[in-house]
Each structure stands twice: as structure tokens, then as C-alpha cells.
Amino acid sequence: LPIFIFLIDSASEVTTNNFNKQKEFIKDLSAFLNLSSSGSRVAIILYASSPSLKMALGTLETPESLSRGLDRLAPLTGTRRMDRALEFASLKFDNKRPQAVRKIVVLFASGKQAGGGKPLNEAVKRLQEINAETYVVAIGSQVSESELQPVVSRRNDIIRVPSFDILASKVKPVADQIINGTF
């Protein structure tokens, strides 16, 4: 059963309302993920200038515990450093797990990487080395698909969402993309 790491965009320009929409999206998505003590495992990382692990793998065993944990999260502030979030995520996978276990990273992005960051093709290298699958939920018009392309292995693993307001309507298509590879 897969291991999921969600990287929630918490940069300063993401309003609290839009931050909460990302959390609600993950709650709704969890219904499709088979969360249980013997099922899929989830970790939550918030990122802005620096990433912050808010829920470690193995601490969330049900959609209900995930929901309660997400409800307690407050946004960070700072610039958007997707490079740091991706590198940090690669360190959170349990290397003792069998190689056959799917490792899935879902990066939420609602804008471009802040200046001074590492190119994303470098930041994602460690995730690629451990065969993690990466997906990007690209929200709004400020994201750069060309910037995000190196993060994913297939172009359709960047899931474009025109605005935070319609994010909730994309739960089923995103679940289908992650689970079956079809968007």
C-alpha cells in the first residue's frame, strides 16, 4: 500500500482561506487513499521559506485522524521554496520499507519558486533516486508549468486547477490520476 507525502503551499501570498482549501482537499482525497493502520500511510509537510513536518508517517491511521490533524495546522509565512520542500520530503520516507511500496509525493503550488532557490530538476533528484512518484496540483494562474515540469515524470502529472475555489471539485480526478494514472 502506498505512502503519501503532501507538501502544502503555505507561502505568504496564500491566504488563510486558500490554505484551508488545500487542507479540505486532502481530507476529501483521503477517502480514496485506503488509510488505516494496515493501509496507506500519510505525512504532511507545510512549506514556505522552509519546510516543516507537521505529521510524520505512521501517526495518521484513519481519515478521521488525518482530518483532526489537518484542522490543527496553521499556515507558515515566507517565500515559496518548493526546492526545499521536495528535498525535505525525500528524507521522510522510511528506507526500511520494501522497495515495492509506492512512494507518492503531492506538491501543491500556487505560484513560482522564490528567487535564490535551487532549480527544481536538482531538488527532485533524490525523490527520483528512491523511485518516488511526484504529482503537482498547480493552482491558479501564477504557476509556471515549465518550471514544474522537471518535478514530474509525465506532463499529465501536473494537475492544473484554475483557482482555489474549484479545488474541491478536482478531488476525484486527482485521486484517479494518482491511483490509476488517468486524469
mmCIF file of the C-alpha atoms, coordinates in Angstrom:
data_MODEL
# 
_entry.id   MODEL 
# 
loop_
_atom_site.group_PDB 
_atom_site.id 
_atom_site.type_symbol 
_atom_site.label_atom_id 
_atom_site.label_alt_id 
_atom_site.label_comp_id 
_atom_site.label_asym_id 
_atom_site.label_entity_id 
_atom_site.label_seq_id 
_atom_site.pdbx_PDB_ins_code 
_atom_site.Cartn_x 
_atom_site.Cartn_y 
_atom_site.Cartn_z 
_atom_site.occupancy 
_atom_site.B_iso_or_equiv 
_atom_site.pdbx_formal_charge 
_atom_site.auth_seq_id 
_atom_site.auth_comp_id 
_atom_site.auth_asym_id 
_atom_site.auth_atom_id 
_atom_site.pdbx_PDB_model_num 
ATOM 1   C CA . LEU A 1 1   ? 0.000   0.000  0.000   1.00 0.00 ? 1   LEU A CA 1 
ATOM 2   C CA . PRO A 1 2   ? 1.308   3.447  -0.876  1.00 0.00 ? 2   PRO A CA 1 
ATOM 3   C CA . ILE A 1 3   ? 2.959   6.034  1.297   1.00 0.00 ? 3   ILE A CA 1 
ATOM 4   C CA . PHE A 1 4   ? 1.802   9.610  0.663   1.00 0.00 ? 4   PHE A CA 1 
ATOM 5   C CA . ILE A 1 5   ? 3.585   12.834 1.484   1.00 0.00 ? 5   ILE A CA 1 
ATOM 6   C CA . PHE A 1 6   ? 1.589   16.016 0.904   1.00 0.00 ? 6   PHE A CA 1 
ATOM 7   C CA . LEU A 1 7   ? 3.510   19.278 0.523   1.00 0.00 ? 7   LEU A CA 1 
ATOM 8   C CA . ILE A 1 8   ? 1.107   22.112 1.311   1.00 0.00 ? 8   ILE A CA 1 
ATOM 9   C CA . ASP A 1 9   ? 1.875   25.563 -0.115  1.00 0.00 ? 9   ASP A CA 1 
ATOM 10  C CA . SER A 1 10  ? 1.979   27.948 2.826   1.00 0.00 ? 10  SER A CA 1 
ATOM 11  C CA . ALA A 1 11  ? 3.840   30.863 1.243   1.00 0.00 ? 11  ALA A CA 1 
ATOM 12  C CA . SER A 1 12  ? 2.859   34.328 2.455   1.00 0.00 ? 12  SER A CA 1 
ATOM 13  C CA . GLU A 1 13  ? 0.699   35.102 -0.592  1.00 0.00 ? 13  GLU A CA 1 
ATOM 14  C CA . VAL A 1 14  ? -1.534  32.063 0.124   1.00 0.00 ? 14  VAL A CA 1 
ATOM 15  C CA . THR A 1 15  ? -4.414  33.446 2.165   1.00 0.00 ? 15  THR A CA 1 
ATOM 16  C CA . THR A 1 16  ? -5.596  31.584 5.255   1.00 0.00 ? 16  THR A CA 1 
ATOM 17  C CA . ASN A 1 17  ? -8.812  30.788 3.377   1.00 0.00 ? 17  ASN A CA 1 
ATOM 18  C CA . ASN A 1 18  ? -6.862  29.253 0.481   1.00 0.00 ? 18  ASN A CA 1 
ATOM 19  C CA . PHE A 1 19  ? -4.543  27.415 2.883   1.00 0.00 ? 19  PHE A CA 1 
ATOM 20  C CA . ASN A 1 20  ? -7.670  25.883 4.432   1.00 0.00 ? 20  ASN A CA 1 
ATOM 21  C CA . LYS A 1 21  ? -8.939  24.852 0.977   1.00 0.00 ? 21  LYS A CA 1 
ATOM 22  C CA . GLN A 1 22  ? -5.760  22.801 0.485   1.00 0.00 ? 22  GLN A CA 1 
ATOM 23  C CA . LYS A 1 23  ? -6.370  21.078 3.831   1.00 0.00 ? 23  LYS A CA 1 
ATOM 24  C CA . GLU A 1 24  ? -10.011 20.335 2.905   1.00 0.00 ? 24  GLU A CA 1 
ATOM 25  C CA . PHE A 1 25  ? -8.859  18.927 -0.430  1.00 0.00 ? 25  PHE A CA 1 
ATOM 26  C CA . ILE A 1 26  ? -6.505  16.495 1.349   1.00 0.00 ? 26  ILE A CA 1 
ATOM 27  C CA . LYS A 1 27  ? -9.285  15.472 3.744   1.00 0.00 ? 27  LYS A CA 1 
ATOM 28  C CA . ASP A 1 28  ? -11.602 14.738 0.815   1.00 0.00 ? 28  ASP A CA 1 
ATOM 29  C CA . LEU A 1 29  ? -8.839  12.958 -1.088  1.00 0.00 ? 29  LEU A CA 1 
ATOM 30  C CA . SER A 1 30  ? -8.102  10.724 1.921   1.00 0.00 ? 30  SER A CA 1 
ATOM 31  C CA . ALA A 1 31  ? -11.425 8.942  1.350   1.00 0.00 ? 31  ALA A CA 1 
ATOM 32  C CA . PHE A 1 32  ? -9.858  7.416  -1.782  1.00 0.00 ? 32  PHE A CA 1 
ATOM 33  C CA . LEU A 1 33  ? -6.489  6.526  -0.222  1.00 0.00 ? 33  LEU A CA 1 
ATOM 34  C CA . ASN A 1 34  ? -7.305  3.475  1.934   1.00 0.00 ? 34  ASN A CA 1 
ATOM 35  C CA . LEU A 1 35  ? -5.946  4.962  5.165   1.00 0.00 ? 35  LEU A CA 1 
ATOM 36  C CA . SER A 1 36  ? -5.799  2.511  8.060   1.00 0.00 ? 36  SER A CA 1 
ATOM 37  C CA . SER A 1 37  ? -3.233  1.085  10.465  1.00 0.00 ? 37  SER A CA 1 
ATOM 38  C CA . SER A 1 38  ? -2.603  -1.660 7.893   1.00 0.00 ? 38  SER A CA 1 
ATOM 39  C CA . GLY A 1 39  ? -3.259  0.565  4.851   1.00 0.00 ? 39  GLY A CA 1 
ATOM 40  C CA . SER A 1 40  ? -1.701  3.617  3.253   1.00 0.00 ? 40  SER A CA 1 
ATOM 41  C CA . ARG A 1 41  ? 0.405   5.968  5.341   1.00 0.00 ? 41  ARG A CA 1 
ATOM 42  C CA . VAL A 1 42  ? 0.437   9.771  5.120   1.00 0.00 ? 42  VAL A CA 1 
ATOM 43  C CA . ALA A 1 43  ? 2.765   12.589 6.106   1.00 0.00 ? 43  ALA A CA 1 
ATOM 44  C CA . ILE A 1 44  ? 2.001   16.306 5.926   1.00 0.00 ? 44  ILE A CA 1 
ATOM 45  C CA . ILE A 1 45  ? 4.667   18.916 5.279   1.00 0.00 ? 45  ILE A CA 1 
ATOM 46  C CA . LEU A 1 46  ? 3.949   22.635 5.110   1.00 0.00 ? 46  LEU A CA 1 
ATOM 47  C CA . TYR A 1 47  ? 6.361   24.758 3.155   1.00 0.00 ? 47  TYR A CA 1 
ATOM 48  C CA . ALA A 1 48  ? 7.137   28.412 2.632   1.00 0.00 ? 48  ALA A CA 1 
ATOM 49  C CA . SER A 1 49  ? 10.734  29.678 3.070   1.00 0.00 ? 49  SER A CA 1 
ATOM 50  C CA . SER A 1 50  ? 11.467  26.406 4.878   1.00 0.00 ? 50  SER A CA 1 
ATOM 51  C CA . PRO A 1 51  ? 9.589   23.107 5.077   1.00 0.00 ? 51  PRO A CA 1 
ATOM 52  C CA . SER A 1 52  ? 8.055   21.925 8.334   1.00 0.00 ? 52  SER A CA 1 
ATOM 53  C CA . LEU A 1 53  ? 6.966   18.347 9.071   1.00 0.00 ? 53  LEU A CA 1 
ATOM 54  C CA . LYS A 1 54  ? 3.577   18.628 10.753  1.00 0.00 ? 54  LYS A CA 1 
ATOM 55  C CA . MET A 1 55  ? 2.505   14.976 10.693  1.00 0.00 ? 55  MET A CA 1 
ATOM 56  C CA . ALA A 1 56  ? 5.025   12.163 10.368  1.00 0.00 ? 56  ALA A CA 1 
ATOM 57  C CA . LEU A 1 57  ? 4.456   8.905  8.526   1.00 0.00 ? 57  LEU A CA 1 
ATOM 58  C CA . GLY A 1 58  ? 2.622   6.428  10.730  1.00 0.00 ? 58  GLY A CA 1 
ATOM 59  C CA . THR A 1 59  ? 0.955   8.981  13.007  1.00 0.00 ? 59  THR A CA 1 
ATOM 60  C CA . LEU A 1 60  ? -2.219  9.161  10.907  1.00 0.00 ? 60  LEU A CA 1 
ATOM 61  C CA . GLU A 1 61  ? -4.086  5.914  10.597  1.00 0.00 ? 61  GLU A CA 1 
ATOM 62  C CA . THR A 1 62  ? -7.584  6.899  9.529   1.00 0.00 ? 62  THR A CA 1 
ATOM 63  C CA . PRO A 1 63  ? -9.256  9.654  7.502   1.00 0.00 ? 63  PRO A CA 1 
ATOM 64  C CA . GLU A 1 64  ? -10.618 10.919 10.840  1.00 0.00 ? 64  GLU A CA 1 
ATOM 65  C CA . SER A 1 65  ? -7.173  11.229 12.460  1.00 0.00 ? 65  SER A CA 1 
ATOM 66  C CA . LEU A 1 66  ? -5.889  12.939 9.309   1.00 0.00 ? 66  LEU A CA 1 
ATOM 67  C CA . SER A 1 67  ? -8.826  15.344 9.385   1.00 0.00 ? 67  SER A CA 1 
ATOM 68  C CA . ARG A 1 68  ? -8.247  16.205 13.068  1.00 0.00 ? 68  ARG A CA 1 
ATOM 69  C CA . GLY A 1 69  ? -4.538  16.726 12.429  1.00 0.00 ? 69  GLY A CA 1 
ATOM 70  C CA . LEU A 1 70  ? -5.167  18.970 9.438   1.00 0.00 ? 70  LEU A CA 1 
ATOM 71  C CA . ASP A 1 71  ? -7.683  21.034 11.424  1.00 0.00 ? 71  ASP A CA 1 
ATOM 72  C CA . ARG A 1 72  ? -4.908  21.927 13.898  1.00 0.00 ? 72  ARG A CA 1 
ATOM 73  C CA . LEU A 1 73  ? -2.489  23.231 11.249  1.00 0.00 ? 73  LEU A CA 1 
ATOM 74  C CA . ALA A 1 74  ? -1.774  26.945 10.984  1.00 0.00 ? 74  ALA A CA 1 
ATOM 75  C CA . PRO A 1 75  ? -0.074  28.400 7.918   1.00 0.00 ? 75  PRO A CA 1 
ATOM 76  C CA . LEU A 1 76  ? 3.597   29.300 7.824   1.00 0.00 ? 76  LEU A CA 1 
ATOM 77  C CA . THR A 1 77  ? 4.806   32.514 6.209   1.00 0.00 ? 77  THR A CA 1 
ATOM 78  C CA . GLY A 1 78  ? 7.626   33.366 3.887   1.00 0.00 ? 78  GLY A CA 1 
ATOM 79  C CA . THR A 1 79  ? 8.590   32.939 0.273   1.00 0.00 ? 79  THR A CA 1 
ATOM 80  C CA . ARG A 1 80  ? 7.746   29.822 -1.795  1.00 0.00 ? 80  ARG A CA 1 
ATOM 81  C CA . ARG A 1 81  ? 10.693  27.395 -1.726  1.00 0.00 ? 81  ARG A CA 1 
ATOM 82  C CA . MET A 1 82  ? 9.478   24.262 -3.496  1.00 0.00 ? 82  MET A CA 1 
ATOM 83  C CA . ASP A 1 83  ? 13.095  23.084 -3.823  1.00 0.00 ? 83  ASP A CA 1 
ATOM 84  C CA . ARG A 1 84  ? 13.479  22.826 -0.050  1.00 0.00 ? 84  ARG A CA 1 
ATOM 85  C CA . ALA A 1 85  ? 10.094  21.098 0.309   1.00 0.00 ? 85  ALA A CA 1 
ATOM 86  C CA . LEU A 1 86  ? 10.966  18.443 -2.289  1.00 0.00 ? 86  LEU A CA 1 
ATOM 87  C CA . GLU A 1 87  ? 14.390  17.748 -0.781  1.00 0.00 ? 87  GLU A CA 1 
ATOM 88  C CA . PHE A 1 88  ? 12.907  17.589 2.716   1.00 0.00 ? 88  PHE A CA 1 
ATOM 89  C CA . ALA A 1 89  ? 10.212  15.138 1.557   1.00 0.00 ? 89  ALA A CA 1 
ATOM 90  C CA . SER A 1 90  ? 12.847  12.760 0.189   1.00 0.00 ? 90  SER A CA 1 
ATOM 91  C CA . LEU A 1 91  ? 14.325  12.454 3.684   1.00 0.00 ? 91  LEU A CA 1 
ATOM 92  C CA . LYS A 1 92  ? 10.990  11.497 5.264   1.00 0.00 ? 92  LYS A CA 1 
ATOM 93  C CA . PHE A 1 93  ? 10.455  8.182  3.503   1.00 0.00 ? 93  PHE A CA 1 
ATOM 94  C CA . ASP A 1 94  ? 11.239  5.159  5.644   1.00 0.00 ? 94  ASP A CA 1 
ATOM 95  C CA . ASN A 1 95  ? 14.078  3.391  3.842   1.00 0.00 ? 95  ASN A CA 1 
ATOM 96  C CA . LYS A 1 96  ? 13.323  0.171  5.732   1.00 0.00 ? 96  LYS A CA 1 
ATOM 97  C CA . ARG A 1 97  ? 10.072  -0.229 3.786   1.00 0.00 ? 97  ARG A CA 1 
ATOM 98  C CA . PRO A 1 98  ? 10.121  -2.730 0.912   1.00 0.00 ? 98  PRO A CA 1 
ATOM 99  C CA . GLN A 1 99  ? 11.276  -1.253 -2.396  1.00 0.00 ? 99  GLN A CA 1 
ATOM 100 C CA . ALA A 1 100 ? 7.968   -2.286 -3.984  1.00 0.00 ? 100 ALA A CA 1 
ATOM 101 C CA . VAL A 1 101 ? 5.984   0.115  -1.772  1.00 0.00 ? 101 VAL A CA 1 
ATOM 102 C CA . ARG A 1 102 ? 4.721   3.076  -3.826  1.00 0.00 ? 102 ARG A CA 1 
ATOM 103 C CA . LYS A 1 103 ? 6.095   6.365  -2.565  1.00 0.00 ? 103 LYS A CA 1 
ATOM 104 C CA . ILE A 1 104 ? 3.897   9.266  -3.658  1.00 0.00 ? 104 ILE A CA 1 
ATOM 105 C CA . VAL A 1 105 ? 4.576   12.978 -3.209  1.00 0.00 ? 105 VAL A CA 1 
ATOM 106 C CA . VAL A 1 106 ? 1.836   15.501 -3.951  1.00 0.00 ? 106 VAL A CA 1 
ATOM 107 C CA . LEU A 1 107 ? 3.145   19.069 -4.216  1.00 0.00 ? 107 LEU A CA 1 
ATOM 108 C CA . PHE A 1 108 ? 0.612   21.894 -4.017  1.00 0.00 ? 108 PHE A CA 1 
ATOM 109 C CA . ALA A 1 109 ? 1.881   25.016 -5.789  1.00 0.00 ? 109 ALA A CA 1 
ATOM 110 C CA . SER A 1 110 ? 0.064   28.295 -6.341  1.00 0.00 ? 110 SER A CA 1 
ATOM 111 C CA . GLY A 1 111 ? 2.937   30.356 -7.677  1.00 0.00 ? 111 GLY A CA 1 
ATOM 112 C CA . LYS A 1 112 ? 6.532   30.353 -8.820  1.00 0.00 ? 112 LYS A CA 1 
ATOM 113 C CA . GLN A 1 113 ? 9.574   29.323 -6.815  1.00 0.00 ? 113 GLN A CA 1 
ATOM 114 C CA . ALA A 1 114 ? 11.161  32.228 -4.924  1.00 0.00 ? 114 ALA A CA 1 
ATOM 115 C CA . GLY A 1 115 ? 14.408  33.660 -6.208  1.00 0.00 ? 115 GLY A CA 1 
ATOM 116 C CA . GLY A 1 116 ? 17.627  32.145 -4.919  1.00 0.00 ? 116 GLY A CA 1 
ATOM 117 C CA . GLY A 1 117 ? 16.274  28.616 -4.850  1.00 0.00 ? 117 GLY A CA 1 
ATOM 118 C CA . LYS A 1 118 ? 17.788  25.514 -6.367  1.00 0.00 ? 118 LYS A CA 1 
ATOM 119 C CA . PRO A 1 119 ? 16.417  24.521 -9.794  1.00 0.00 ? 119 PRO A CA 1 
ATOM 120 C CA . LEU A 1 120 ? 13.570  22.043 -9.285  1.00 0.00 ? 120 LEU A CA 1 
ATOM 121 C CA . ASN A 1 121 ? 15.220  19.448 -11.541 1.00 0.00 ? 121 ASN A CA 1 
ATOM 122 C CA . GLU A 1 122 ? 18.033  19.288 -8.944  1.00 0.00 ? 122 GLU A CA 1 
ATOM 123 C CA . ALA A 1 123 ? 15.716  19.408 -5.938  1.00 0.00 ? 123 ALA A CA 1 
ATOM 124 C CA . VAL A 1 124 ? 13.719  16.397 -7.151  1.00 0.00 ? 124 VAL A CA 1 
ATOM 125 C CA . LYS A 1 125 ? 16.769  14.167 -7.855  1.00 0.00 ? 125 LYS A CA 1 
ATOM 126 C CA . ARG A 1 126 ? 16.706  12.304 -4.524  1.00 0.00 ? 126 ARG A CA 1 
ATOM 127 C CA . LEU A 1 127 ? 12.979  11.578 -4.911  1.00 0.00 ? 127 LEU A CA 1 
ATOM 128 C CA . GLN A 1 128 ? 13.691  10.183 -8.385  1.00 0.00 ? 128 GLN A CA 1 
ATOM 129 C CA . GLU A 1 129 ? 16.541  8.049  -6.995  1.00 0.00 ? 129 GLU A CA 1 
ATOM 130 C CA . ILE A 1 130 ? 14.196  6.383  -4.492  1.00 0.00 ? 130 ILE A CA 1 
ATOM 131 C CA . ASN A 1 131 ? 11.544  5.897  -7.215  1.00 0.00 ? 131 ASN A CA 1 
ATOM 132 C CA . ALA A 1 132 ? 9.028   8.255  -5.627  1.00 0.00 ? 132 ALA A CA 1 
ATOM 133 C CA . GLU A 1 133 ? 6.153   9.298  -7.868  1.00 0.00 ? 133 GLU A CA 1 
ATOM 134 C CA . THR A 1 134 ? 5.582   13.035 -7.864  1.00 0.00 ? 134 THR A CA 1 
ATOM 135 C CA . TYR A 1 135 ? 2.394   14.881 -8.704  1.00 0.00 ? 135 TYR A CA 1 
ATOM 136 C CA . VAL A 1 136 ? 1.804   18.627 -8.713  1.00 0.00 ? 136 VAL A CA 1 
ATOM 137 C CA . VAL A 1 137 ? -1.526  20.268 -8.020  1.00 0.00 ? 137 VAL A CA 1 
ATOM 138 C CA . ALA A 1 138 ? -0.887  23.598 -9.783  1.00 0.00 ? 138 ALA A CA 1 
ATOM 139 C CA . ILE A 1 139 ? -3.423  26.131 -8.533  1.00 0.00 ? 139 ILE A CA 1 
ATOM 140 C CA . GLY A 1 140 ? -4.186  29.441 -10.236 1.00 0.00 ? 140 GLY A CA 1 
ATOM 141 C CA . SER A 1 141 ? -2.597  31.468 -12.995 1.00 0.00 ? 141 SER A CA 1 
ATOM 142 C CA . GLN A 1 142 ? 0.676   32.303 -11.215 1.00 0.00 ? 142 GLN A CA 1 
ATOM 143 C CA . VAL A 1 143 ? 2.182   28.810 -11.542 1.00 0.00 ? 143 VAL A CA 1 
ATOM 144 C CA . SER A 1 144 ? 4.694   28.077 -14.268 1.00 0.00 ? 144 SER A CA 1 
ATOM 145 C CA . GLU A 1 145 ? 4.153   24.719 -15.909 1.00 0.00 ? 145 GLU A CA 1 
ATOM 146 C CA . SER A 1 146 ? 7.632   24.862 -17.472 1.00 0.00 ? 146 SER A CA 1 
ATOM 147 C CA . GLU A 1 147 ? 9.148   25.409 -14.017 1.00 0.00 ? 147 GLU A CA 1 
ATOM 148 C CA . LEU A 1 148 ? 7.169   22.478 -12.575 1.00 0.00 ? 148 LEU A CA 1 
ATOM 149 C CA . GLN A 1 149 ? 7.768   20.051 -15.462 1.00 0.00 ? 149 GLN A CA 1 
ATOM 150 C CA . PRO A 1 150 ? 11.061  18.632 -14.047 1.00 0.00 ? 150 PRO A CA 1 
ATOM 151 C CA . VAL A 1 151 ? 9.246   17.658 -10.828 1.00 0.00 ? 151 VAL A CA 1 
ATOM 152 C CA . VAL A 1 152 ? 7.050   15.060 -12.567 1.00 0.00 ? 152 VAL A CA 1 
ATOM 153 C CA . SER A 1 153 ? 7.850   12.169 -14.880 1.00 0.00 ? 153 SER A CA 1 
ATOM 154 C CA . ARG A 1 154 ? 4.822   12.719 -17.148 1.00 0.00 ? 154 ARG A CA 1 
ATOM 155 C CA . ARG A 1 155 ? 3.328   16.040 -18.228 1.00 0.00 ? 155 ARG A CA 1 
ATOM 156 C CA . ASN A 1 156 ? -0.191  15.000 -17.124 1.00 0.00 ? 156 ASN A CA 1 
ATOM 157 C CA . ASP A 1 157 ? 1.081   14.508 -13.557 1.00 0.00 ? 157 ASP A CA 1 
ATOM 158 C CA . ILE A 1 158 ? 0.835   18.297 -13.279 1.00 0.00 ? 158 ILE A CA 1 
ATOM 159 C CA . ILE A 1 159 ? -2.831  18.757 -12.468 1.00 0.00 ? 159 ILE A CA 1 
ATOM 160 C CA . ARG A 1 160 ? -3.897  22.300 -13.297 1.00 0.00 ? 160 ARG A CA 1 
ATOM 161 C CA . VAL A 1 161 ? -6.627  23.831 -11.187 1.00 0.00 ? 161 VAL A CA 1 
ATOM 162 C CA . PRO A 1 162 ? -7.731  27.330 -12.277 1.00 0.00 ? 162 PRO A CA 1 
ATOM 163 C CA . SER A 1 163 ? -8.392  28.573 -8.732  1.00 0.00 ? 163 SER A CA 1 
ATOM 164 C CA . PHE A 1 164 ? -8.564  27.587 -5.084  1.00 0.00 ? 164 PHE A CA 1 
ATOM 165 C CA . ASP A 1 165 ? -12.353 27.994 -5.334  1.00 0.00 ? 165 ASP A CA 1 
ATOM 166 C CA . ILE A 1 166 ? -12.720 24.957 -7.582  1.00 0.00 ? 166 ILE A CA 1 
ATOM 167 C CA . LEU A 1 167 ? -10.037 22.841 -5.900  1.00 0.00 ? 167 LEU A CA 1 
ATOM 168 C CA . ALA A 1 168 ? -12.673 20.738 -4.111  1.00 0.00 ? 168 ALA A CA 1 
ATOM 169 C CA . SER A 1 169 ? -14.223 19.758 -7.452  1.00 0.00 ? 169 SER A CA 1 
ATOM 170 C CA . LYS A 1 170 ? -10.923 18.175 -8.536  1.00 0.00 ? 170 LYS A CA 1 
ATOM 171 C CA . VAL A 1 171 ? -10.652 15.574 -5.742  1.00 0.00 ? 171 VAL A CA 1 
ATOM 172 C CA . LYS A 1 172 ? -11.955 12.610 -7.777  1.00 0.00 ? 172 LYS A CA 1 
ATOM 173 C CA . PRO A 1 173 ? -9.899  13.401 -10.922 1.00 0.00 ? 173 PRO A CA 1 
ATOM 174 C CA . VAL A 1 174 ? -6.754  13.857 -8.815  1.00 0.00 ? 174 VAL A CA 1 
ATOM 175 C CA . ALA A 1 175 ? -7.430  10.588 -6.970  1.00 0.00 ? 175 ALA A CA 1 
ATOM 176 C CA . ASP A 1 176 ? -7.882  8.838  -10.315 1.00 0.00 ? 176 ASP A CA 1 
ATOM 177 C CA . GLN A 1 177 ? -4.621  10.321 -11.607 1.00 0.00 ? 177 GLN A CA 1 
ATOM 178 C CA . ILE A 1 178 ? -2.658  9.205  -8.550  1.00 0.00 ? 178 ILE A CA 1 
ATOM 179 C CA . ILE A 1 179 ? -4.255  5.785  -8.181  1.00 0.00 ? 179 ILE A CA 1 
ATOM 180 C CA . ASN A 1 180 ? -4.747  4.837  -11.835 1.00 0.00 ? 180 ASN A CA 1 
ATOM 181 C CA . GLY A 1 181 ? -2.595  7.282  -13.791 1.00 0.00 ? 181 GLY A CA 1 
ATOM 182 C CA . THR A 1 182 ? -5.626  8.748  -15.597 1.00 0.00 ? 182 THR A CA 1 
ATOM 183 C CA . PHE A 1 183 ? -6.679  12.376 -15.350 1.00 0.00 ? 183 PHE A CA 1 
# 
